[in-house]
Coordinates of C-alpha atoms in Angstrom, one line a residue:
M395 CA 0.0 0.1 0.0
D396 CA 2.9 2.4 0.9
M397 CA 4.4 1.8 -2.9
L398 CA 0.9 2.5 -4.3
K399 CA 0.8 5.8 -2.4
S400 CA 4.3 6.5 -3.2
M401 CA 3.4 5.9 -6.9
T402 CA 0.2 8.1 -6.8
G403 CA 2.3 11.1 -5.6
F404 CA 4.8 10.6 -8.2
M405 CA 2.3 10.7 -10.8
A406 CA 1.0 13.9 -9.4
A407 CA 4.5 15.5 -9.6
N408 CA 5.3 14.0 -13.1
Q409 CA 2.3 14.7 -15.4
S410 CA 4.0 14.1 -18.5
L411 CA 4.9 10.6 -17.5
V412 CA 1.2 9.6 -16.9
P413 CA 0.9 6.7 -19.2
A414 CA 3.8 4.6 -17.9
T415 CA 3.6 5.6 -14.3
S416 CA -0.3 5.0 -14.5
A417 CA 0.5 1.5 -16.0
C418 CA 2.7 0.7 -13.2
L419 CA 0.2 1.7 -10.7
R420 CA -2.2 -0.6 -12.5
L421 CA 0.2 -3.4 -12.7
G422 CA 1.0 -2.9 -9.0
E423 CA -2.7 -3.2 -8.1
T424 CA -3.5 -6.1 -10.3
F425 CA -0.4 -8.5 -9.7
T426 CA 0.2 -8.5 -5.8
N427 CA 2.7 -11.3 -6.0
N428 CA 5.8 -9.3 -5.9
A429 CA 5.7 -8.7 -9.7
T430 CA 6.1 -4.9 -10.1
F431 CA 9.2 -3.0 -8.9
T432 CA 9.3 0.8 -9.1
P433 CA 12.4 2.9 -8.4
Q434 CA 11.5 3.0 -4.7
H435 CA 11.9 -0.8 -4.5
D436 CA 15.1 -2.2 -3.0
M437 CA 15.5 -4.6 -6.0
Y438 CA 14.8 -2.0 -8.7
K439 CA 18.4 -1.1 -9.4
D440 CA 19.8 -4.8 -9.5
L441 CA 16.8 -5.6 -12.0
V442 CA 18.0 -2.8 -14.1
R443 CA 21.6 -3.8 -14.0
I444 CA 21.1 -7.4 -15.1
S445 CA 21.4 -6.2 -18.6
W446 CA 25.0 -7.1 -19.9
S447 CA 26.4 -3.6 -21.1
E448 CA 26.2 -0.5 -18.8
T449 CA 25.4 1.4 -22.1
T450 CA 21.9 0.1 -22.0
W451 CA 21.1 0.9 -18.3
K452 CA 18.0 3.4 -18.3
E453 CA 15.6 4.3 -15.7
P454 CA 12.1 2.5 -16.6
A455 CA 9.0 3.9 -14.7
C456 CA 8.9 0.1 -13.2
V457 CA 10.1 -3.4 -13.9
F458 CA 7.3 -5.9 -14.4
M459 CA 8.2 -9.6 -13.9
P460 CA 5.1 -11.9 -15.0
R461 CA 5.2 -15.5 -14.2
T462 CA 2.7 -16.8 -16.6
A463 CA 1.3 -16.2 -20.1
N464 CA -2.0 -15.2 -18.6
E465 CA -0.2 -12.5 -16.6
V466 CA 1.4 -11.2 -19.9
Q467 CA -1.9 -11.1 -21.3
D468 CA -3.3 -9.0 -18.7
A469 CA -0.4 -6.9 -18.6
M470 CA -0.5 -6.2 -22.4
S471 CA -4.3 -5.1 -22.0
I472 CA -3.3 -2.5 -19.4
L473 CA -0.4 -1.0 -21.3
A474 CA -2.7 -0.9 -24.3
E475 CA -5.2 0.8 -22.3
E476 CA -2.9 3.3 -20.9
D477 CA -1.1 3.8 -24.2
A478 CA 2.1 3.2 -22.4
S479 CA 5.6 2.5 -23.8
F480 CA 7.2 -0.8 -22.9
G481 CA 10.2 -3.0 -23.7
V482 CA 10.6 -6.7 -23.3
R483 CA 13.7 -8.4 -21.9
S484 CA 14.7 -12.0 -22.0
G485 CA 18.5 -12.3 -21.2
G486 CA 19.6 -8.5 -21.6
H487 CA 22.6 -9.2 -23.9
M488 CA 21.9 -6.9 -26.9
P489 CA 24.3 -4.0 -26.0
I490 CA 22.2 -1.3 -27.6
A491 CA 20.7 1.4 -25.5
G492 CA 17.1 1.0 -25.7
A493 CA 17.1 -2.4 -27.1
A494 CA 14.8 -3.7 -24.2
M495 CA 14.9 -0.5 -21.7
A496 CA 14.1 3.0 -22.0
D497 CA 13.4 5.9 -19.6
N498 CA 10.1 6.3 -18.3
E499 CA 8.6 3.1 -19.6
V500 CA 7.5 -0.4 -18.4
L501 CA 10.3 -3.0 -18.8
I502 CA 8.6 -6.4 -19.0
D503 CA 11.3 -8.8 -17.6
M504 CA 10.8 -12.4 -18.9
S505 CA 13.2 -14.0 -16.4
R506 CA 10.7 -16.0 -14.5
F507 CA 9.7 -17.9 -17.7
T508 CA 12.0 -20.8 -17.0
D509 CA 9.8 -23.8 -17.7
I510 CA 11.5 -26.6 -19.7
E511 CA 10.1 -30.1 -20.9
Y512 CA 11.8 -32.6 -23.2
N513 CA 9.7 -34.9 -25.3
S514 CA 11.8 -37.8 -26.2
E515 CA 9.2 -39.4 -28.4
H516 CA 9.2 -36.5 -30.9
N517 CA 12.7 -35.4 -30.2
K518 CA 11.5 -31.7 -29.2
V519 CA 11.8 -29.6 -26.1
V520 CA 9.7 -26.6 -25.0
I521 CA 11.6 -23.9 -23.4
G522 CA 10.6 -20.7 -21.7
T523 CA 11.9 -17.5 -22.9
G524 CA 13.5 -16.5 -19.7
L525 CA 16.0 -19.2 -19.8
R526 CA 19.7 -18.8 -20.5
W527 CA 21.2 -21.2 -22.8
Q528 CA 23.4 -22.9 -19.8
N529 CA 19.9 -23.8 -18.2
V530 CA 18.8 -25.4 -21.5
Y531 CA 21.9 -27.2 -22.2
D532 CA 22.4 -28.6 -18.6
Y533 CA 18.8 -29.8 -18.7
L534 CA 19.2 -31.7 -22.0
D535 CA 22.6 -33.1 -21.4
Q536 CA 21.0 -35.6 -19.1
Y537 CA 19.1 -36.9 -22.1
G538 CA 22.3 -37.0 -24.5
V539 CA 20.7 -34.4 -26.8
T540 CA 21.1 -30.7 -27.6
V541 CA 19.4 -28.1 -29.9
V542 CA 20.5 -25.3 -32.3
G543 CA 21.2 -22.7 -29.8
G544 CA 23.4 -19.9 -28.5
R545 CA 27.3 -20.1 -28.3
V546 CA 27.6 -18.3 -25.1
L547 CA 26.0 -19.9 -22.0
D548 CA 25.1 -16.8 -20.3
V549 CA 23.0 -15.3 -23.2
G550 CA 19.2 -15.3 -23.0
V551 CA 17.0 -17.8 -25.2
G552 CA 14.4 -15.2 -26.4
G553 CA 16.4 -12.5 -28.1
L554 CA 18.9 -14.8 -29.7
I555 CA 16.3 -17.0 -31.6
L556 CA 14.2 -14.0 -32.5
G557 CA 17.2 -12.5 -34.0
C558 CA 18.0 -15.7 -36.0
G559 CA 20.8 -17.2 -33.9
L560 CA 23.9 -18.7 -35.0
S561 CA 25.1 -21.9 -33.4
Y562 CA 27.9 -24.5 -33.7
L563 CA 25.0 -26.8 -35.1
S564 CA 24.2 -24.4 -37.8
E565 CA 26.2 -25.9 -40.7
S566 CA 24.3 -29.1 -40.3
Y567 CA 20.8 -27.8 -39.3
G568 CA 20.3 -24.2 -40.1
L569 CA 20.1 -21.4 -37.6
A570 CA 18.4 -21.3 -34.4
C571 CA 15.0 -19.6 -35.6
D572 CA 14.9 -22.6 -38.4
N573 CA 14.8 -25.2 -35.6
V574 CA 11.7 -23.7 -33.9
V575 CA 8.5 -25.7 -34.6
N576 CA 6.3 -23.6 -32.3
F577 CA 6.2 -20.0 -30.9
G578 CA 3.8 -19.2 -27.9
V579 CA 2.8 -15.7 -28.4
V580 CA 1.0 -12.9 -26.4
L581 CA -0.4 -10.6 -29.0
A582 CA -1.1 -6.7 -28.6
D583 CA -4.8 -7.3 -27.7
G584 CA -4.0 -9.6 -24.9
S585 CA -4.9 -12.8 -26.8
T586 CA -2.6 -15.9 -27.1
V587 CA -1.6 -17.9 -30.2
N588 CA 0.5 -20.8 -31.2
A589 CA 2.4 -19.9 -34.3
N590 CA 3.8 -23.0 -36.4
E591 CA 3.6 -24.6 -39.7
Y592 CA -0.2 -25.4 -39.1
S593 CA -1.6 -22.4 -37.4
H594 CA -0.7 -18.6 -37.8
R595 CA 1.9 -19.7 -40.5
D596 CA 2.5 -16.0 -41.6
L597 CA 3.4 -15.1 -37.8
F598 CA 5.5 -18.1 -37.8
W599 CA 7.5 -17.1 -40.5
A600 CA 7.8 -13.5 -39.5
L601 CA 9.2 -14.4 -35.9
K602 CA 11.9 -16.2 -37.6
G603 CA 14.3 -13.2 -37.6
G604 CA 11.7 -10.5 -37.1
S605 CA 12.4 -10.0 -33.4
N606 CA 9.7 -8.9 -31.1
N607 CA 7.9 -6.6 -33.5
F608 CA 4.7 -8.9 -33.6
G609 CA 4.1 -10.0 -30.1
I610 CA 5.7 -11.2 -27.0
V611 CA 7.0 -14.8 -27.2
T612 CA 6.5 -16.8 -23.8
S613 CA 8.0 -20.1 -25.1
F614 CA 9.6 -21.8 -27.9
T615 CA 9.5 -25.5 -29.0
L616 CA 12.7 -26.6 -30.8
R617 CA 13.8 -29.8 -32.5
T618 CA 16.5 -31.9 -30.5
Y619 CA 19.6 -33.7 -31.7
P620 CA 21.5 -36.7 -30.4
I621 CA 24.8 -34.7 -30.0
Q622 CA 26.7 -34.6 -26.7
K623 CA 30.7 -35.4 -27.1
V624 CA 32.4 -33.3 -29.7
W625 CA 35.9 -32.1 -30.4
G626 CA 36.9 -28.7 -30.2
G627 CA 38.1 -25.7 -28.2
T628 CA 40.2 -22.7 -28.6
R629 CA 43.7 -22.1 -29.9
V630 CA 45.5 -18.8 -29.3
I631 CA 47.8 -17.8 -32.0
G632 CA 50.6 -15.2 -32.0
W633 CA 50.1 -12.0 -33.9
D634 CA 53.3 -12.4 -35.9
R635 CA 51.5 -15.1 -37.9
V636 CA 48.7 -12.9 -38.9
D637 CA 49.4 -12.7 -42.6
D638 CA 49.7 -16.5 -43.2
F639 CA 46.6 -16.9 -40.9
L640 CA 44.5 -14.7 -43.0
D641 CA 45.5 -16.6 -46.0
A642 CA 44.4 -19.7 -44.3
M643 CA 41.3 -18.2 -43.2
I644 CA 40.2 -17.3 -46.6
A645 CA 41.2 -20.9 -48.1
Y646 CA 38.9 -22.2 -45.6
E647 CA 36.0 -19.7 -46.2
T648 CA 36.2 -20.2 -49.9
A649 CA 36.6 -24.0 -50.1
P650 CA 34.0 -25.6 -52.6
E651 CA 33.1 -28.1 -50.1
R652 CA 33.1 -27.8 -46.4
D653 CA 32.4 -30.6 -43.6
E654 CA 29.0 -29.9 -42.2
L655 CA 30.0 -31.0 -38.9
A656 CA 32.7 -28.4 -38.9
S657 CA 32.3 -25.0 -37.4
V658 CA 34.8 -22.1 -37.0
N659 CA 34.8 -18.5 -35.3
I660 CA 37.7 -16.3 -35.7
N661 CA 38.6 -13.3 -33.7
L662 CA 41.4 -11.2 -34.2
A663 CA 42.0 -9.1 -30.9
A664 CA 43.7 -6.2 -32.9
T665 CA 44.3 -4.1 -29.5
N666 CA 45.9 -7.2 -27.7
D667 CA 47.8 -8.5 -30.6
T668 CA 46.2 -12.0 -30.5
I669 CA 44.4 -14.4 -32.9
I670 CA 41.6 -16.5 -31.3
L671 CA 40.5 -19.6 -33.3
T672 CA 37.6 -21.5 -32.2
L673 CA 37.0 -25.1 -33.6
V674 CA 34.1 -27.2 -33.1
Y675 CA 33.6 -30.7 -34.6
L676 CA 30.1 -32.3 -33.9
Q677 CA 31.7 -35.8 -33.4
P678 CA 34.4 -36.9 -31.0
V679 CA 37.2 -37.1 -33.7
E680 CA 40.7 -36.0 -32.7
N681 CA 42.1 -33.4 -35.0
P682 CA 39.5 -33.8 -37.9
A683 CA 40.7 -33.2 -41.3
A684 CA 38.2 -30.3 -41.8
F685 CA 40.4 -28.1 -39.9
S686 CA 43.7 -29.2 -41.6
V687 CA 44.2 -25.8 -43.3
F688 CA 45.1 -24.3 -39.8
D689 CA 47.4 -27.2 -38.6
G690 CA 50.5 -25.2 -39.3
F691 CA 50.0 -22.6 -36.7
E692 CA 51.6 -23.5 -33.4
P693 CA 49.3 -22.3 -30.7
I694 CA 50.4 -20.3 -27.7
M695 CA 47.5 -21.9 -25.9
D696 CA 45.4 -24.9 -27.0
T697 CA 42.1 -26.2 -25.3
T698 CA 40.9 -28.6 -28.1
G699 CA 40.1 -32.0 -27.3
I700 CA 37.1 -34.4 -26.7
K701 CA 34.4 -33.1 -24.5
T702 CA 30.9 -32.3 -24.4
L703 CA 29.5 -29.5 -26.3
T704 CA 28.2 -27.7 -23.2
E705 CA 31.8 -28.1 -21.5
L706 CA 33.2 -26.4 -24.8
M707 CA 31.0 -23.6 -24.7
S708 CA 31.7 -22.9 -21.1
E709 CA 35.2 -21.7 -22.2
F710 CA 33.6 -18.5 -23.8
P711 CA 32.1 -16.6 -20.9
T712 CA 30.9 -13.0 -21.5
P713 CA 33.6 -10.7 -21.1
P714 CA 33.7 -8.7 -17.8
I715 CA 34.4 -5.2 -19.4
P716 CA 31.2 -3.4 -18.8
R717 CA 30.6 -1.3 -21.9
I718 CA 30.1 -2.8 -25.4
R719 CA 29.2 -1.9 -28.9
F720 CA 28.6 -4.1 -32.0
H721 CA 29.0 -3.4 -35.8
A722 CA 27.7 -6.2 -38.1
L723 CA 28.6 -6.5 -41.8
T724 CA 27.9 -9.4 -44.3
V725 CA 30.7 -9.8 -47.2
K726 CA 31.7 -12.5 -49.8
P727 CA 35.3 -13.5 -48.4
T728 CA 37.8 -12.4 -50.6
K729 CA 41.7 -12.0 -50.3
E730 CA 41.4 -8.3 -51.3
L731 CA 39.1 -7.4 -48.6
T732 CA 40.9 -9.2 -45.9
A733 CA 44.0 -7.2 -46.7
A734 CA 42.0 -3.9 -46.4
I735 CA 40.9 -4.9 -43.1
K736 CA 44.3 -6.0 -42.0
D737 CA 45.6 -2.8 -43.1
L738 CA 43.0 -1.1 -40.9
M739 CA 43.7 -3.1 -38.0
L740 CA 47.5 -2.3 -38.2
H741 CA 47.4 1.2 -39.2
S742 CA 44.3 3.1 -38.3
P743 CA 44.3 6.0 -36.2
H744 CA 41.1 5.1 -34.7
M745 CA 42.7 2.0 -33.2
Q746 CA 44.9 4.2 -31.2
T747 CA 41.7 6.0 -29.9
I748 CA 40.3 2.8 -28.6
R749 CA 43.7 1.6 -27.2
A750 CA 43.7 4.9 -25.2
A751 CA 40.4 4.2 -23.5
T752 CA 40.5 2.4 -20.2
A753 CA 40.5 -1.3 -21.1
G754 CA 39.8 -0.2 -24.7
T755 CA 39.5 -3.5 -26.8
C756 CA 38.8 -4.0 -30.4
V757 CA 38.0 -7.5 -32.0
F758 CA 37.5 -8.1 -35.6
S759 CA 35.5 -11.1 -36.0
W760 CA 34.7 -13.6 -39.0
Q761 CA 31.8 -15.9 -38.9
P762 CA 32.2 -18.3 -41.9
I763 CA 28.6 -19.0 -43.4
S764 CA 28.4 -21.7 -46.2
A765 CA 25.8 -22.1 -49.0
H766 CA 24.7 -25.3 -47.2
L767 CA 24.1 -23.4 -43.9
V768 CA 21.7 -21.1 -45.9
E769 CA 20.1 -24.2 -47.5
A770 CA 19.4 -25.8 -44.4
G771 CA 17.3 -22.8 -43.3
R772 CA 15.6 -23.1 -46.7
R773 CA 14.9 -26.8 -46.2
S774 CA 12.8 -25.9 -43.2
G775 CA 10.5 -24.1 -45.6
A776 CA 10.3 -27.1 -47.8
D777 CA 7.6 -29.7 -47.8
G778 CA 4.9 -27.3 -46.5
G779 CA 7.1 -25.4 -44.2
V780 CA 7.5 -21.5 -44.2
G781 CA 11.2 -20.7 -44.1
N782 CA 12.7 -17.8 -42.3
A783 CA 12.3 -13.7 -43.1
L784 CA 15.9 -13.1 -43.6
G785 CA 16.2 -13.3 -47.3
L786 CA 19.8 -14.9 -47.2
D787 CA 21.5 -15.4 -50.5
T788 CA 22.7 -19.1 -51.1
V789 CA 26.3 -18.4 -51.4
A790 CA 29.5 -18.5 -49.1
Q791 CA 29.5 -15.3 -47.0
S792 CA 31.3 -14.0 -43.8
W793 CA 29.2 -12.7 -41.1
F794 CA 31.8 -10.1 -40.1
H795 CA 31.6 -7.8 -37.0
I796 CA 33.6 -5.3 -34.9
D797 CA 33.2 -5.7 -31.3
L798 CA 34.2 -2.9 -29.0
L799 CA 34.7 -3.1 -25.2
W800 CA 35.7 -0.3 -22.6
W801 CA 35.6 0.6 -19.1
K802 CA 34.4 4.1 -18.4
A803 CA 31.3 6.2 -19.7
E804 CA 33.8 9.2 -20.1
D805 CA 35.1 7.2 -23.2
D806 CA 31.7 6.4 -24.8
A807 CA 31.8 9.2 -27.6
A808 CA 35.5 8.7 -28.8
V809 CA 35.2 5.0 -28.9
T810 CA 32.0 5.2 -30.5
A811 CA 33.0 7.6 -33.1
A812 CA 36.4 5.6 -33.7
A813 CA 34.4 2.3 -34.1
D814 CA 31.9 3.9 -36.5
A815 CA 34.6 5.4 -38.5
M816 CA 36.5 2.0 -38.8
Y817 CA 33.2 0.3 -39.8
A818 CA 32.5 2.8 -42.5
E819 CA 36.0 2.1 -43.9
V820 CA 35.4 -1.5 -44.1
E821 CA 31.9 -1.2 -45.6
A822 CA 33.4 1.2 -48.1
A823 CA 36.1 -1.3 -49.2
A824 CA 33.7 -4.0 -49.4
R825 CA 31.4 -2.0 -51.7
A826 CA 34.3 -0.8 -53.9
Q827 CA 35.5 -4.4 -54.4
G828 CA 32.2 -5.9 -54.9
S829 CA 32.2 -7.8 -51.9
Y830 CA 29.4 -6.2 -49.8
M831 CA 26.1 -8.2 -49.2
P832 CA 23.2 -6.4 -47.9
Y833 CA 22.3 -8.8 -45.0
I834 CA 22.8 -7.7 -41.4
F835 CA 22.9 -10.1 -38.7
M836 CA 20.8 -8.9 -36.0
N837 CA 22.5 -10.6 -33.1
D838 CA 25.7 -8.6 -33.9
A839 CA 24.2 -5.2 -34.8
N840 CA 24.0 -1.9 -33.4
E841 CA 21.0 0.7 -33.3
G842 CA 22.4 2.6 -36.3
Q843 CA 22.0 -0.4 -38.5
D844 CA 18.8 -1.0 -40.3
V845 CA 18.5 -4.8 -39.9
L846 CA 15.0 -5.5 -41.0
A847 CA 15.4 -3.5 -44.3
S848 CA 18.7 -5.6 -45.0
Y849 CA 16.3 -8.6 -45.4
G850 CA 14.9 -7.3 -48.8
E851 CA 11.9 -5.5 -49.9
E852 CA 9.7 -8.6 -50.3
S853 CA 10.4 -9.8 -46.8
V854 CA 9.7 -6.5 -45.5
R855 CA 6.4 -6.2 -47.2
R856 CA 5.5 -9.4 -45.8
M857 CA 6.4 -8.5 -42.3
R858 CA 4.4 -5.4 -42.5
E859 CA 1.3 -7.3 -43.7
V860 CA 1.9 -9.6 -40.7
Q861 CA 2.1 -6.9 -38.1
G862 CA -0.8 -5.0 -39.5
H863 CA -2.8 -8.4 -39.2
Y864 CA -1.8 -9.2 -35.6
D865 CA -1.5 -5.6 -34.3
P866 CA -4.1 -3.6 -36.1
H867 CA -3.7 -0.6 -33.8
G868 CA 0.2 -0.6 -34.0
V869 CA 0.8 -1.2 -30.3
F870 CA 4.2 -2.9 -31.0
G871 CA 5.2 -0.5 -33.7
R872 CA 4.5 2.6 -31.7
K873 CA 5.0 1.7 -28.1
L874 CA 7.6 -1.1 -28.0
A875 CA 11.3 -0.3 -26.8
G876 CA 13.8 -1.6 -29.3
A877 CA 16.3 -1.0 -32.0
F878 CA 15.2 -3.1 -34.9
K879 CA 11.9 -1.9 -36.2
L880 CA 10.0 -2.3 -39.5
P881 CA 10.9 0.6 -41.8
P882 CA 8.0 2.7 -42.7
A883 CA 6.0 2.0 -45.8

């Protein structure tokens, strides 16, 4: 009751914030099971700071933590009636200001949606959108199966899948979104639907890459695969071998045939003069031939060996540096573009700006994507399926990204400007050399990148139709916080 009185007084003093604060008051009155947390609550600050990057921390009017789909339904009705702005957070790992949280809005925190149930007869698992991938893999390990999911254990389920989700299983089975067989969704009007290939097929398609522009997903049903023991790990290679290593990387990326069980992730920590090579093979085979192109590099450190896939992924925790920014770009792998990127890493004055920041770190990353990976997603649309919304070209490509990490808010402007300038140089080089591809991988993008438009005009047109059908009053278009919105018609 004291909290409600405090909120009432706060509303009277802040008339411009009435929609969000009024919604918070109604949520507090409606859900008396410790679900609504205002700035006056002891837990409020901790709930805001769950989000990974400090650059995303804002001051929402309240944090609402529903426990069931019915509570989300009732909350959506309240938000719509109050015309209040809101955001939705699963794990909070998108390092973008406003991705899930904004000042003076209602933050819907889905972390209490942690149910998980495996069906061995149908090789499927239902997982709550509030789970982290560590929870999912630990649960499934007891059954000797896994799913096409995140590669970093602390990342949340919801955001990764709705952004498409790249996995160590993707070369064989496609993206995480391609392996969803059902989305449990709460719509803007408070109703619930199951979106799958038999029911609400248009919504099923749009959610595979369309983020949360169409509703709040409370659960995902995923296919499972009998994979547990694998070979892989990390090799750290000295910077003195960078020229030869980049040649080997191009040879791997452009090989006409690639082993579908093999997955590679390449990170060049330019500010730390280190090459970090991650290798994963989905069978317990020592030193598989799929990675022979990298055998000539004597590692400074080598963790490769036979282990469970979960054990392998535990080697890659989220970095402890508190401020993060991503830049994503898709390119055709060529020696010429790689040479231009190497020159930028070695000689750009912007790199010195990043090094000058406290704990300033810059990583140039290559994620090789084969034509087979793209085809795996398209196969999910064959035989009556719906495919995904991404508009990917069926060619070998690299999902390249630049990751920036730093410590202090006082360095935000300088680091962001330096990173944006380096990204612009890479994009200009890719365009000039004919390597540029339009697709932008949402899970590695930033707020300045028009991700959904990169899927192509036809995909955008279809997503607009879906949004208009399931949200005719534009609640998610007008009131939902987030970086990746459908471009206006």
